Tab-separated table of C-alpha atoms in Angstrom:
chain	number	residue	atom	x	y	z
O	1	MET	CA	-3.886	27.952	5.573
O	2	PRO	CA	-2.102	27.607	2.190
O	3	HIS	CA	-0.187	24.522	1.120
O	4	LEU	CA	1.949	23.221	3.993
O	5	PRO	CA	4.429	20.835	2.343
O	6	ALA	CA	5.365	17.677	4.220
O	7	SER	CA	8.716	17.623	2.387
O	8	SER	CA	10.578	19.868	-0.009
O	9	ALA	CA	11.047	16.964	-2.429
O	10	LEU	CA	7.763	17.366	-4.368
O	11	GLN	CA	6.517	20.712	-3.107
O	12	ARG	CA	6.563	22.267	-6.584
O	13	PHE	CA	3.871	19.878	-7.833
O	14	ARG	CA	0.121	20.194	-7.468
O	15	VAL	CA	-2.037	17.069	-7.590
O	16	ILE	CA	-5.821	16.986	-8.038
O	17	ASP	CA	-7.166	13.960	-6.186
O	18	LEU	CA	-10.502	12.781	-7.624
O	19	THR	CA	-10.327	9.389	-5.966
O	20	GLN	CA	-12.313	7.541	-3.331
O	21	VAL	CA	-11.999	4.504	-1.045
O	22	ARG	CA	-8.361	3.295	-0.788
O	23	ALA	CA	-6.216	2.631	-3.867
O	24	GLY	CA	-6.470	6.155	-5.283
O	25	PRO	CA	-6.230	7.943	-1.926
O	26	THR	CA	-3.151	5.811	-1.146
O	27	ALA	CA	-1.466	6.980	-4.356
O	28	CYS	CA	-2.195	10.596	-3.505
O	29	ARG	CA	-1.059	10.178	0.101
O	30	GLN	CA	2.302	8.946	-1.184
O	31	LEU	CA	2.703	12.167	-3.164
O	32	ALA	CA	1.390	14.342	-0.322
O	33	ASP	CA	3.816	12.782	2.152
O	34	TRP	CA	6.672	13.867	-0.094
O	35	GLY	CA	5.438	17.448	-0.254
O	36	ALA	CA	3.063	17.671	-3.223
O	37	ASP	CA	0.103	20.035	-2.852
O	38	VAL	CA	-2.673	17.440	-3.008
O	39	VAL	CA	-6.161	18.907	-3.370
O	40	GLN	CA	-8.763	16.292	-2.546
O	41	VAL	CA	-12.018	16.890	-4.466
O	42	GLN	CA	-15.043	15.444	-2.665
O	43	MET	CA	-18.795	15.613	-3.102
O	44	PRO	CA	-20.592	18.119	-0.852
O	45	ASP	CA	-22.162	16.940	2.385
O	46	HIS	CA	-25.650	16.941	0.908
O	47	MET	CA	-24.522	14.706	-1.990
O	48	ARG	CA	-22.390	12.146	-0.227
O	49	GLY	CA	-23.321	8.535	0.347
O	50	ASP	CA	-22.032	6.390	3.156
O	51	ASP	CA	-18.541	7.380	4.229
O	52	THR	CA	-15.830	4.843	3.518
O	53	LEU	CA	-12.761	4.068	5.610
O	54	GLY	CA	-14.827	4.200	8.797
O	55	GLY	CA	-16.100	7.736	8.196
O	56	GLN	CA	-14.104	10.938	8.380
O	57	GLU	CA	-13.624	10.588	12.116
O	58	GLY	CA	-12.216	7.062	11.808
O	59	SER	CA	-8.527	6.288	12.238
O	60	ASP	CA	-8.355	4.728	8.764
O	61	TYR	CA	-9.590	7.915	7.086
O	62	GLN	CA	-7.272	10.057	9.191
O	63	TYR	CA	-4.275	7.960	8.158
O	64	THR	CA	-5.144	7.789	4.466
O	65	HIS	CA	-5.904	11.482	3.895
O	66	ARG	CA	-3.198	13.228	5.892
O	67	ASN	CA	-1.144	15.997	4.282
O	68	LYS	CA	-3.986	16.899	1.893
O	69	ARG	CA	-6.352	19.828	1.489
O	70	SER	CA	-10.049	19.206	0.773
O	71	ILE	CA	-12.486	20.996	-1.496
O	72	THR	CA	-16.086	19.992	-2.212
O	73	LEU	CA	-17.570	20.246	-5.713
O	74	ASN	CA	-20.827	18.839	-6.993
O	75	LEU	CA	-19.526	17.389	-10.245
O	76	LYS	CA	-23.071	16.881	-11.493
O	77	GLU	CA	-23.237	20.654	-12.018
O	78	PRO	CA	-21.582	22.259	-15.088
O	79	GLU	CA	-20.308	25.181	-13.007
O	80	ALA	CA	-18.539	22.777	-10.660
O	81	ILE	CA	-16.914	21.046	-13.637
O	82	ALA	CA	-15.778	24.461	-14.851
O	83	VAL	CA	-14.200	25.174	-11.453
O	84	LEU	CA	-12.520	21.763	-11.483
O	85	LYS	CA	-11.046	22.501	-14.891
O	86	ARG	CA	-9.644	25.771	-13.555
O	87	LEU	CA	-8.022	23.803	-10.756
O	88	ILE	CA	-6.579	21.322	-13.225
O	89	ALA	CA	-5.219	24.134	-15.378
O	90	GLY	CA	-2.799	24.971	-12.577
O	91	ALA	CA	-1.975	21.383	-11.675
O	92	ASP	CA	0.681	18.898	-12.727
O	93	VAL	CA	-1.186	15.681	-11.955
O	94	VAL	CA	-4.751	14.392	-11.919
O	95	VAL	CA	-5.527	11.087	-10.198
O	96	GLU	CA	-8.932	9.432	-10.657
O	97	ASN	CA	-10.619	6.100	-10.077
O	98	PHE	CA	-13.968	6.602	-11.787
O	99	ARG	CA	-15.386	3.766	-13.837
O	100	PRO	CA	-13.764	4.034	-17.277
O	101	ASP	CA	-16.853	5.600	-18.902
O	102	VAL	CA	-17.599	8.235	-16.229
O	103	LYS	CA	-14.693	10.598	-16.826
O	104	GLY	CA	-15.564	10.806	-20.523
O	105	ARG	CA	-19.148	11.765	-19.750
O	106	LEU	CA	-17.912	14.498	-17.416
O	107	GLY	CA	-15.430	15.787	-19.973
O	108	ILE	CA	-12.485	15.282	-17.631
O	109	ASP	CA	-10.839	12.317	-19.348
O	110	TYR	CA	-7.228	12.552	-20.453
O	111	ALA	CA	-7.978	13.207	-24.112
O	112	SER	CA	-10.227	16.147	-23.253
O	113	LEU	CA	-7.911	17.717	-20.673
O	114	SER	CA	-4.600	17.156	-22.444
O	115	ALA	CA	-5.771	19.049	-25.518
O	116	ASP	CA	-5.450	22.255	-23.483
O	117	HIS	CA	-2.847	20.999	-20.999
O	118	PRO	CA	-0.281	18.869	-22.849
O	119	ARG	CA	2.034	18.727	-19.808
O	120	LEU	CA	-0.630	17.109	-17.634
O	121	VAL	CA	0.164	13.742	-16.064
O	122	TYR	CA	-3.119	11.857	-15.721
O	123	ALA	CA	-3.322	8.707	-13.598
O	124	SER	CA	-6.253	6.285	-13.648
O	125	ILE	CA	-6.791	3.436	-11.180
O	126	SER	CA	-9.501	0.845	-11.717
O	127	GLY	CA	-10.475	-2.633	-10.672
O	128	PHE	CA	-9.633	-4.428	-13.902
O	129	GLY	CA	-8.197	-1.974	-16.421
O	130	GLN	CA	-9.384	0.766	-18.747
O	131	SER	CA	-10.474	-1.613	-21.518
O	132	GLY	CA	-11.275	-5.269	-22.028
O	133	PRO	CA	-14.186	-7.550	-21.122
O	134	LEU	CA	-14.160	-6.700	-17.405
O	135	ALA	CA	-13.354	-2.986	-17.616
O	136	GLN	CA	-16.798	-1.888	-16.443
O	137	ARG	CA	-16.914	-4.201	-13.437
O	138	PRO	CA	-16.656	-2.613	-9.992
O	139	GLY	CA	-13.343	-3.389	-8.325
O	140	PHE	CA	-12.831	-4.572	-4.764
O	141	ASP	CA	-9.654	-5.656	-3.025
O	142	GLN	CA	-10.700	-9.179	-2.089
O	143	ILE	CA	-12.033	-9.848	-5.594
O	144	ALA	CA	-8.618	-8.886	-6.995
O	145	GLN	CA	-6.841	-11.048	-4.418
O	146	GLY	CA	-8.876	-14.004	-5.652
O	147	MET	CA	-8.672	-13.341	-9.387
O	148	GLY	CA	-4.967	-12.460	-9.211
O	149	GLY	CA	-4.037	-15.788	-7.623
O	150	LEU	CA	-3.040	-14.692	-4.134
O	151	MET	CA	-5.830	-16.510	-2.313
O	152	SER	CA	-4.952	-19.772	-4.056
O	153	VAL	CA	-1.510	-19.837	-2.427
O	154	THR	CA	-2.517	-18.384	0.960
O	155	GLY	CA	-3.735	-20.514	3.858
O	156	GLN	CA	-3.028	-23.930	5.254
O	157	GLN	CA	-2.044	-26.665	2.832
O	158	GLY	CA	-5.202	-28.247	1.453
O	159	GLY	CA	-7.436	-25.710	3.193
O	160	GLU	CA	-9.887	-23.202	1.804
O	161	PRO	CA	-8.582	-20.170	-0.128
O	162	MET	CA	-7.548	-17.382	2.242
O	163	ARG	CA	-7.328	-13.615	1.863
O	164	VAL	CA	-4.414	-11.813	3.443
O	165	GLY	CA	-5.012	-9.555	6.418
O	166	ILE	CA	-4.533	-6.214	4.643
O	167	PRO	CA	-6.076	-4.757	1.432
O	168	ILE	CA	-2.932	-5.598	-0.483
O	169	ALA	CA	-4.381	-5.179	-3.989
O	170	ASP	CA	-5.647	-1.683	-3.146
O	171	LEU	CA	-2.410	-0.663	-1.478
O	172	CYS	CA	-0.148	-1.998	-4.207
O	173	ALA	CA	-2.252	-0.441	-6.975
O	174	GLY	CA	-1.990	2.891	-5.183
O	175	ILE	CA	1.750	2.641	-4.647
O	176	PHE	CA	2.338	1.534	-8.257
O	177	ALA	CA	0.222	4.456	-9.486
O	178	ALA	CA	2.324	6.858	-7.412
O	179	GLN	CA	5.480	5.317	-8.864
O	180	GLY	CA	4.069	5.685	-12.373
O	181	ILE	CA	3.254	9.335	-11.704
O	182	LEU	CA	6.815	10.016	-10.576
O	183	VAL	CA	8.199	8.256	-13.664
O	184	ALA	CA	5.920	10.343	-15.896
O	185	LEU	CA	6.982	13.562	-14.168
O	186	LEU	CA	10.644	12.647	-14.646
O	187	GLU	CA	10.052	11.866	-18.318
O	188	ARG	CA	8.230	15.187	-18.753
O	189	GLU	CA	11.433	16.999	-17.844
O	190	SER	CA	13.022	15.798	-21.090
O	191	SER	CA	10.009	15.626	-23.422
O	192	GLY	CA	7.987	18.537	-22.090
O	193	LYS	CA	4.883	16.375	-22.403
O	194	GLY	CA	2.602	14.707	-19.938
O	195	GLN	CA	0.902	11.383	-20.518
O	196	TRP	CA	-1.858	9.063	-19.409
O	197	LEU	CA	-0.893	6.209	-17.127
O	198	HIS	CA	-3.183	3.600	-15.679
O	199	THR	CA	-3.085	0.592	-13.419
O	200	SER	CA	-5.627	-1.646	-11.727
O	201	LEU	CA	-6.113	-3.804	-8.682
O	202	LEU	CA	-5.901	-6.895	-10.889
O	203	GLU	CA	-2.636	-5.848	-12.565
O	204	ALA	CA	-1.103	-4.964	-9.195
O	205	MET	CA	-2.104	-8.318	-7.742
O	206	VAL	CA	-0.777	-10.354	-10.681
O	207	TYR	CA	2.522	-8.461	-10.524
O	208	MET	CA	2.829	-9.001	-6.786
O	209	MET	CA	2.610	-12.768	-7.253
O	210	ASP	CA	6.266	-12.449	-8.271
O	211	PHE	CA	8.121	-15.793	-8.221
O	212	GLN	CA	4.847	-17.699	-8.162
O	213	THR	CA	4.091	-16.346	-11.653
O	214	SER	CA	7.484	-17.457	-12.971
O	215	ARG	CA	6.902	-20.912	-11.529
O	216	TRP	CA	3.931	-21.150	-13.880
O	217	LEU	CA	5.071	-19.100	-16.891
O	218	ILE	CA	8.569	-20.590	-17.058
O	219	ASP	CA	8.387	-23.896	-15.204
O	220	GLY	CA	4.748	-24.819	-15.892
O	221	GLU	CA	4.121	-25.412	-12.176
O	222	VAL	CA	0.847	-24.310	-10.573
O	223	ALA	CA	1.648	-23.172	-7.028
O	224	THR	CA	-0.593	-24.285	-4.185
O	225	GLN	CA	-0.973	-23.393	-0.517
O	226	ALA	CA	2.006	-23.995	1.716
O	227	GLY	CA	0.585	-22.594	4.946
O	228	ASN	CA	3.188	-20.849	7.062
O	229	PHE	CA	6.065	-22.544	5.253
O	230	HIS	CA	7.984	-21.315	2.244
O	231	PRO	CA	6.898	-23.267	-0.834
O	232	THR	CA	10.401	-23.944	-2.159
O	233	SER	CA	12.975	-23.188	0.567
O	234	ILE	CA	12.871	-25.710	3.399
O	235	PRO	CA	13.063	-25.263	6.342
O	236	THR	CA	11.594	-21.772	6.283
O	237	GLY	CA	8.414	-20.973	8.170
O	238	VAL	CA	6.703	-20.798	11.554
O	239	TYR	CA	8.091	-22.986	14.325
O	240	LYS	CA	7.189	-23.364	17.985
O	241	ALA	CA	9.637	-22.854	20.829
O	242	ARG	CA	8.801	-23.501	24.466
O	243	ASP	CA	7.007	-20.155	24.968
O	244	GLY	CA	5.436	-19.583	21.562
O	245	TYR	CA	5.860	-19.248	17.828
O	246	MET	CA	8.711	-17.748	15.838
O	247	ASN	CA	9.842	-17.438	12.222
O	248	ILE	CA	12.988	-19.165	10.979
O	249	ALA	CA	14.421	-18.863	7.463
O	250	VAL	CA	17.172	-21.250	6.358
O	251	PHE	CA	18.531	-20.407	2.904
O	252	GLY	CA	21.489	-22.216	1.353
O	253	SER	CA	23.545	-25.265	2.251
O	254	LYS	CA	26.017	-23.448	4.508
O	255	ILE	CA	23.211	-21.881	6.553
O	256	TRP	CA	21.525	-25.290	6.726
O	257	GLU	CA	24.669	-26.773	8.257
O	258	ARG	CA	24.917	-23.971	10.820
O	259	PHE	CA	21.246	-24.387	11.673
O	260	CYS	CA	21.731	-28.094	12.321
O	261	ASP	CA	24.711	-27.438	14.576
O	262	ILE	CA	22.874	-24.784	16.612
O	263	LEU	CA	19.913	-27.115	17.155
O	264	GLY	CA	22.300	-29.878	18.205
O	265	ALA	CA	21.401	-32.098	15.249
O	266	PRO	CA	24.488	-32.257	12.973
O	267	GLU	CA	23.300	-35.680	11.787
O	268	TRP	CA	20.552	-33.993	9.735
O	269	VAL	CA	23.220	-32.772	7.296
O	270	ALA	CA	24.034	-36.326	6.226
O	271	ASP	CA	20.555	-37.840	6.675
O	272	GLU	CA	19.155	-38.892	3.287
O	273	ARG	CA	15.837	-37.284	4.242
O	274	SER	CA	17.360	-33.844	4.752
O	275	HIS	CA	20.813	-33.652	3.223
O	276	ASP	CA	19.764	-31.499	0.242
O	277	LYS	CA	16.948	-29.159	-0.811
O	278	LYS	CA	15.055	-31.773	-2.797
O	279	ALA	CA	15.120	-34.309	0.035
O	280	ARG	CA	13.981	-31.679	2.556
O	281	SER	CA	11.068	-30.843	0.283
O	282	VAL	CA	9.943	-34.476	0.050
O	283	HIS	CA	10.293	-35.026	3.796
O	284	ARG	CA	9.076	-31.587	4.879
O	285	ASP	CA	6.596	-32.856	7.500
O	286	TRP	CA	9.127	-35.154	9.156
O	287	LEU	CA	11.761	-32.424	9.263
O	288	ASN	CA	9.406	-29.778	10.645
O	289	ALA	CA	8.345	-32.134	13.438
O	290	GLN	CA	11.990	-32.784	14.293
O	291	ILE	CA	12.767	-29.072	14.384
O	292	ASN	CA	9.802	-28.292	16.657
O	293	GLU	CA	10.877	-31.074	19.005
O	294	ARG	CA	14.334	-29.518	19.384
O	295	LEU	CA	12.994	-25.955	19.729
O	296	ALA	CA	10.620	-26.982	22.530
O	297	ALA	CA	13.580	-27.272	24.904
O	298	HIS	CA	14.036	-23.483	25.191
O	299	ASP	CA	12.186	-20.165	24.898
O	300	ARG	CA	12.188	-18.046	21.753
O	301	ALA	CA	14.692	-15.527	23.131
O	302	TYR	CA	17.247	-18.297	23.611
O	303	TRP	CA	16.909	-19.493	20.028
O	304	ILE	CA	16.686	-16.045	18.448
O	305	GLU	CA	19.959	-15.006	20.075
O	306	ARG	CA	21.805	-18.139	19.006
O	307	LEU	CA	20.367	-18.479	15.522
O	308	ASN	CA	21.002	-14.860	14.596
O	309	ALA	CA	24.513	-15.074	16.013
O	310	GLY	CA	25.072	-18.018	13.698
O	311	GLY	CA	23.751	-16.167	10.655
O	312	VAL	CA	20.392	-17.951	10.575
O	313	ALA	CA	17.565	-15.467	10.046
O	314	CYS	CA	14.786	-15.652	12.639
O	315	GLY	CA	12.471	-13.416	14.609
O	316	LEU	CA	9.400	-13.018	16.744
O	317	ILE	CA	5.848	-12.987	15.401
O	318	ASN	CA	4.491	-9.757	16.862
O	319	ASN	CA	0.967	-8.518	17.281
O	320	LEU	CA	0.424	-4.837	16.511
O	321	GLN	CA	1.099	-3.703	20.078
O	322	GLU	CA	4.353	-5.666	20.097
O	323	VAL	CA	5.354	-4.225	16.718
O	324	PHE	CA	5.496	-0.733	18.176
O	325	GLU	CA	7.227	-1.945	21.325
O	326	GLU	CA	9.958	-3.500	19.157
O	327	PRO	CA	13.199	-1.560	19.872
O	328	GLN	CA	14.239	-1.603	16.215
O	329	VAL	CA	10.917	-0.149	15.081
O	330	GLN	CA	11.293	2.572	17.704
O	331	HIS	CA	14.867	3.238	16.609
O	332	LEU	CA	13.744	3.657	12.979
O	333	GLY	CA	11.346	6.394	14.046
O	334	MET	CA	8.454	5.040	12.011
O	335	VAL	CA	5.771	6.586	14.223
O	336	LYS	CA	5.134	10.265	13.520
O	337	ASP	CA	3.144	12.765	15.573
O	338	VAL	CA	0.673	15.313	14.261
O	339	VAL	CA	-1.925	17.486	15.963
O	340	SER	CA	-5.382	17.522	14.388
O	341	PRO	CA	-7.383	20.718	14.938
O	342	HIS	CA	-10.436	18.478	15.166
O	343	PHE	CA	-9.218	15.489	17.211
O	344	GLY	CA	-6.061	16.592	18.994
O	345	PRO	CA	-2.749	14.656	19.050
O	346	GLN	CA	-2.488	11.719	16.651
O	347	ARG	CA	0.206	9.111	15.983
O	348	MET	CA	0.659	7.515	12.548
O	349	VAL	CA	3.142	5.417	10.620
O	350	GLY	CA	5.272	7.560	8.344
O	351	GLN	CA	6.873	6.717	5.026
O	352	PRO	CA	9.136	3.629	5.017
O	353	VAL	CA	11.792	5.301	2.854
O	354	GLN	CA	14.202	7.756	4.455
O	355	LEU	CA	15.556	10.579	2.314
O	356	GLU	CA	18.323	12.140	4.356
O	357	ARG	CA	18.254	15.613	2.798
O	358	THR	CA	14.531	15.969	1.997
O	359	PRO	CA	12.714	13.761	4.520
O	360	SER	CA	8.979	13.152	4.578
O	361	SER	CA	6.831	14.242	7.496
O	362	ILE	CA	3.208	14.535	8.535
O	363	ALA	CA	2.716	18.270	8.316
O	364	ARG	CA	-1.054	18.295	8.274
O	365	SER	CA	-3.738	15.998	9.670
O	366	ALA	CA	-6.565	14.737	7.474
O	367	PRO	CA	-8.998	17.522	6.534
O	368	ARG	CA	-12.705	17.617	7.117
O	369	ARG	CA	-14.767	17.360	3.944
O	370	GLY	CA	-14.512	20.700	2.133
O	371	GLU	CA	-12.413	22.274	4.880
O	372	HIS	CA	-10.310	24.228	2.396
O	373	THR	CA	-12.939	24.956	-0.272
O	374	ARG	CA	-13.022	28.718	0.174
O	375	GLU	CA	-9.261	28.911	0.599
O	376	ILE	CA	-8.639	27.078	-2.665
O	377	LEU	CA	-11.362	28.910	-4.588
O	378	ALA	CA	-9.835	32.194	-3.414
O	379	GLU	CA	-6.500	31.009	-4.843
O	380	LEU	CA	-8.328	30.661	-8.179
O	381	GLY	CA	-9.451	34.288	-7.894
O	382	LEU	CA	-13.100	33.776	-6.951
O	383	ALA	CA	-14.670	36.546	-4.895
O	384	ASP	CA	-16.546	35.986	-1.640
O	385	ALA	CA	-19.830	36.892	-3.328
O	386	ASP	CA	-19.275	34.224	-5.978
O	387	MET	CA	-18.505	31.639	-3.318
O	388	ASP	CA	-21.588	32.573	-1.312
O	389	ARG	CA	-23.759	32.100	-4.398
O	390	MET	CA	-22.120	28.769	-5.262
O	391	LYS	CA	-22.622	27.501	-1.727
O	392	ALA	CA	-26.262	28.570	-1.731
O	393	THR	CA	-26.932	26.802	-5.046
O	394	GLY	CA	-25.212	23.547	-4.087
O	395	ILE	CA	-22.126	23.870	-6.290
O	396	PHE	CA	-19.950	23.043	-3.281
């Protein structure tokens, strides 16, 4: 089956996906979900090591590689490199996450490819960057979470450093790479030239530290763990009602006054321990205990209705089953259906951005390794006899 675009938005672009594990495949999935023809280049079965993402039959792999086609090429063979270069000649984008020295040895680095293809947009994702003292180190999400500062501000106050529950450095690096690719494609429309762009897990993680970085760079303040409570806006965090935990976020003096009224504690507004932001910060523990004592009188539903009606942001803390039972999540239509020819009906989360005229979809389930090799090689003009020989000699 030829390219089956998931959206008309990017269907005119072809992307060669040379990536593995998560950050790179995430970047390419973003482009595939918006209609790009993403050709995933993988090593042949006889060359592969241990499968990542739970193996090709795992739900993680199925989610990450949807909307792509797959071709196998043994890039240790010169003929396979030649085929790859033919693929790239007809592509707009190459995405890779080799170690910085590998692509040069293979002759598929940006400098080599752009000499013949000046319009090529070439995206590199690494652990720590394309140059510098750590450029050759292997990258891993949790290492980037630690080195980028996230683990130092995550966890209970005074506790051990804590990773977050998703591979956030990988995911953000992939999403930033996809954004960079789109920027480069837009710029190419005016200049007529492609360019090399690169990001890393470490850069993504440092950027995602957001206001915590400005607290240090501008204010000279080293942030520490604040547990489930916002480090600067109090009271904002996890509180316990009669039947369980909920999130409450109180921002601004007017909202603080409404919050006090709803909880039946208008005296907190004038109390020297809680009358302003600075006082609430100093007396955080006292105030949180007082709030929990008031909340214990009723269930979460009672408080969520009244707080939201009063303009105080709050909500449940859902597990994953409860997330997809949430009426608002269902209304937003975030779960998409696709039928895999290998595994039958599947349900996955779709893109979180809705384009009204050119929406994203899941048009194709994740491919088996090399599922589209002959199809794609035929598009390059290779004859069946050539493909038979290449298969027999381990080229794909």
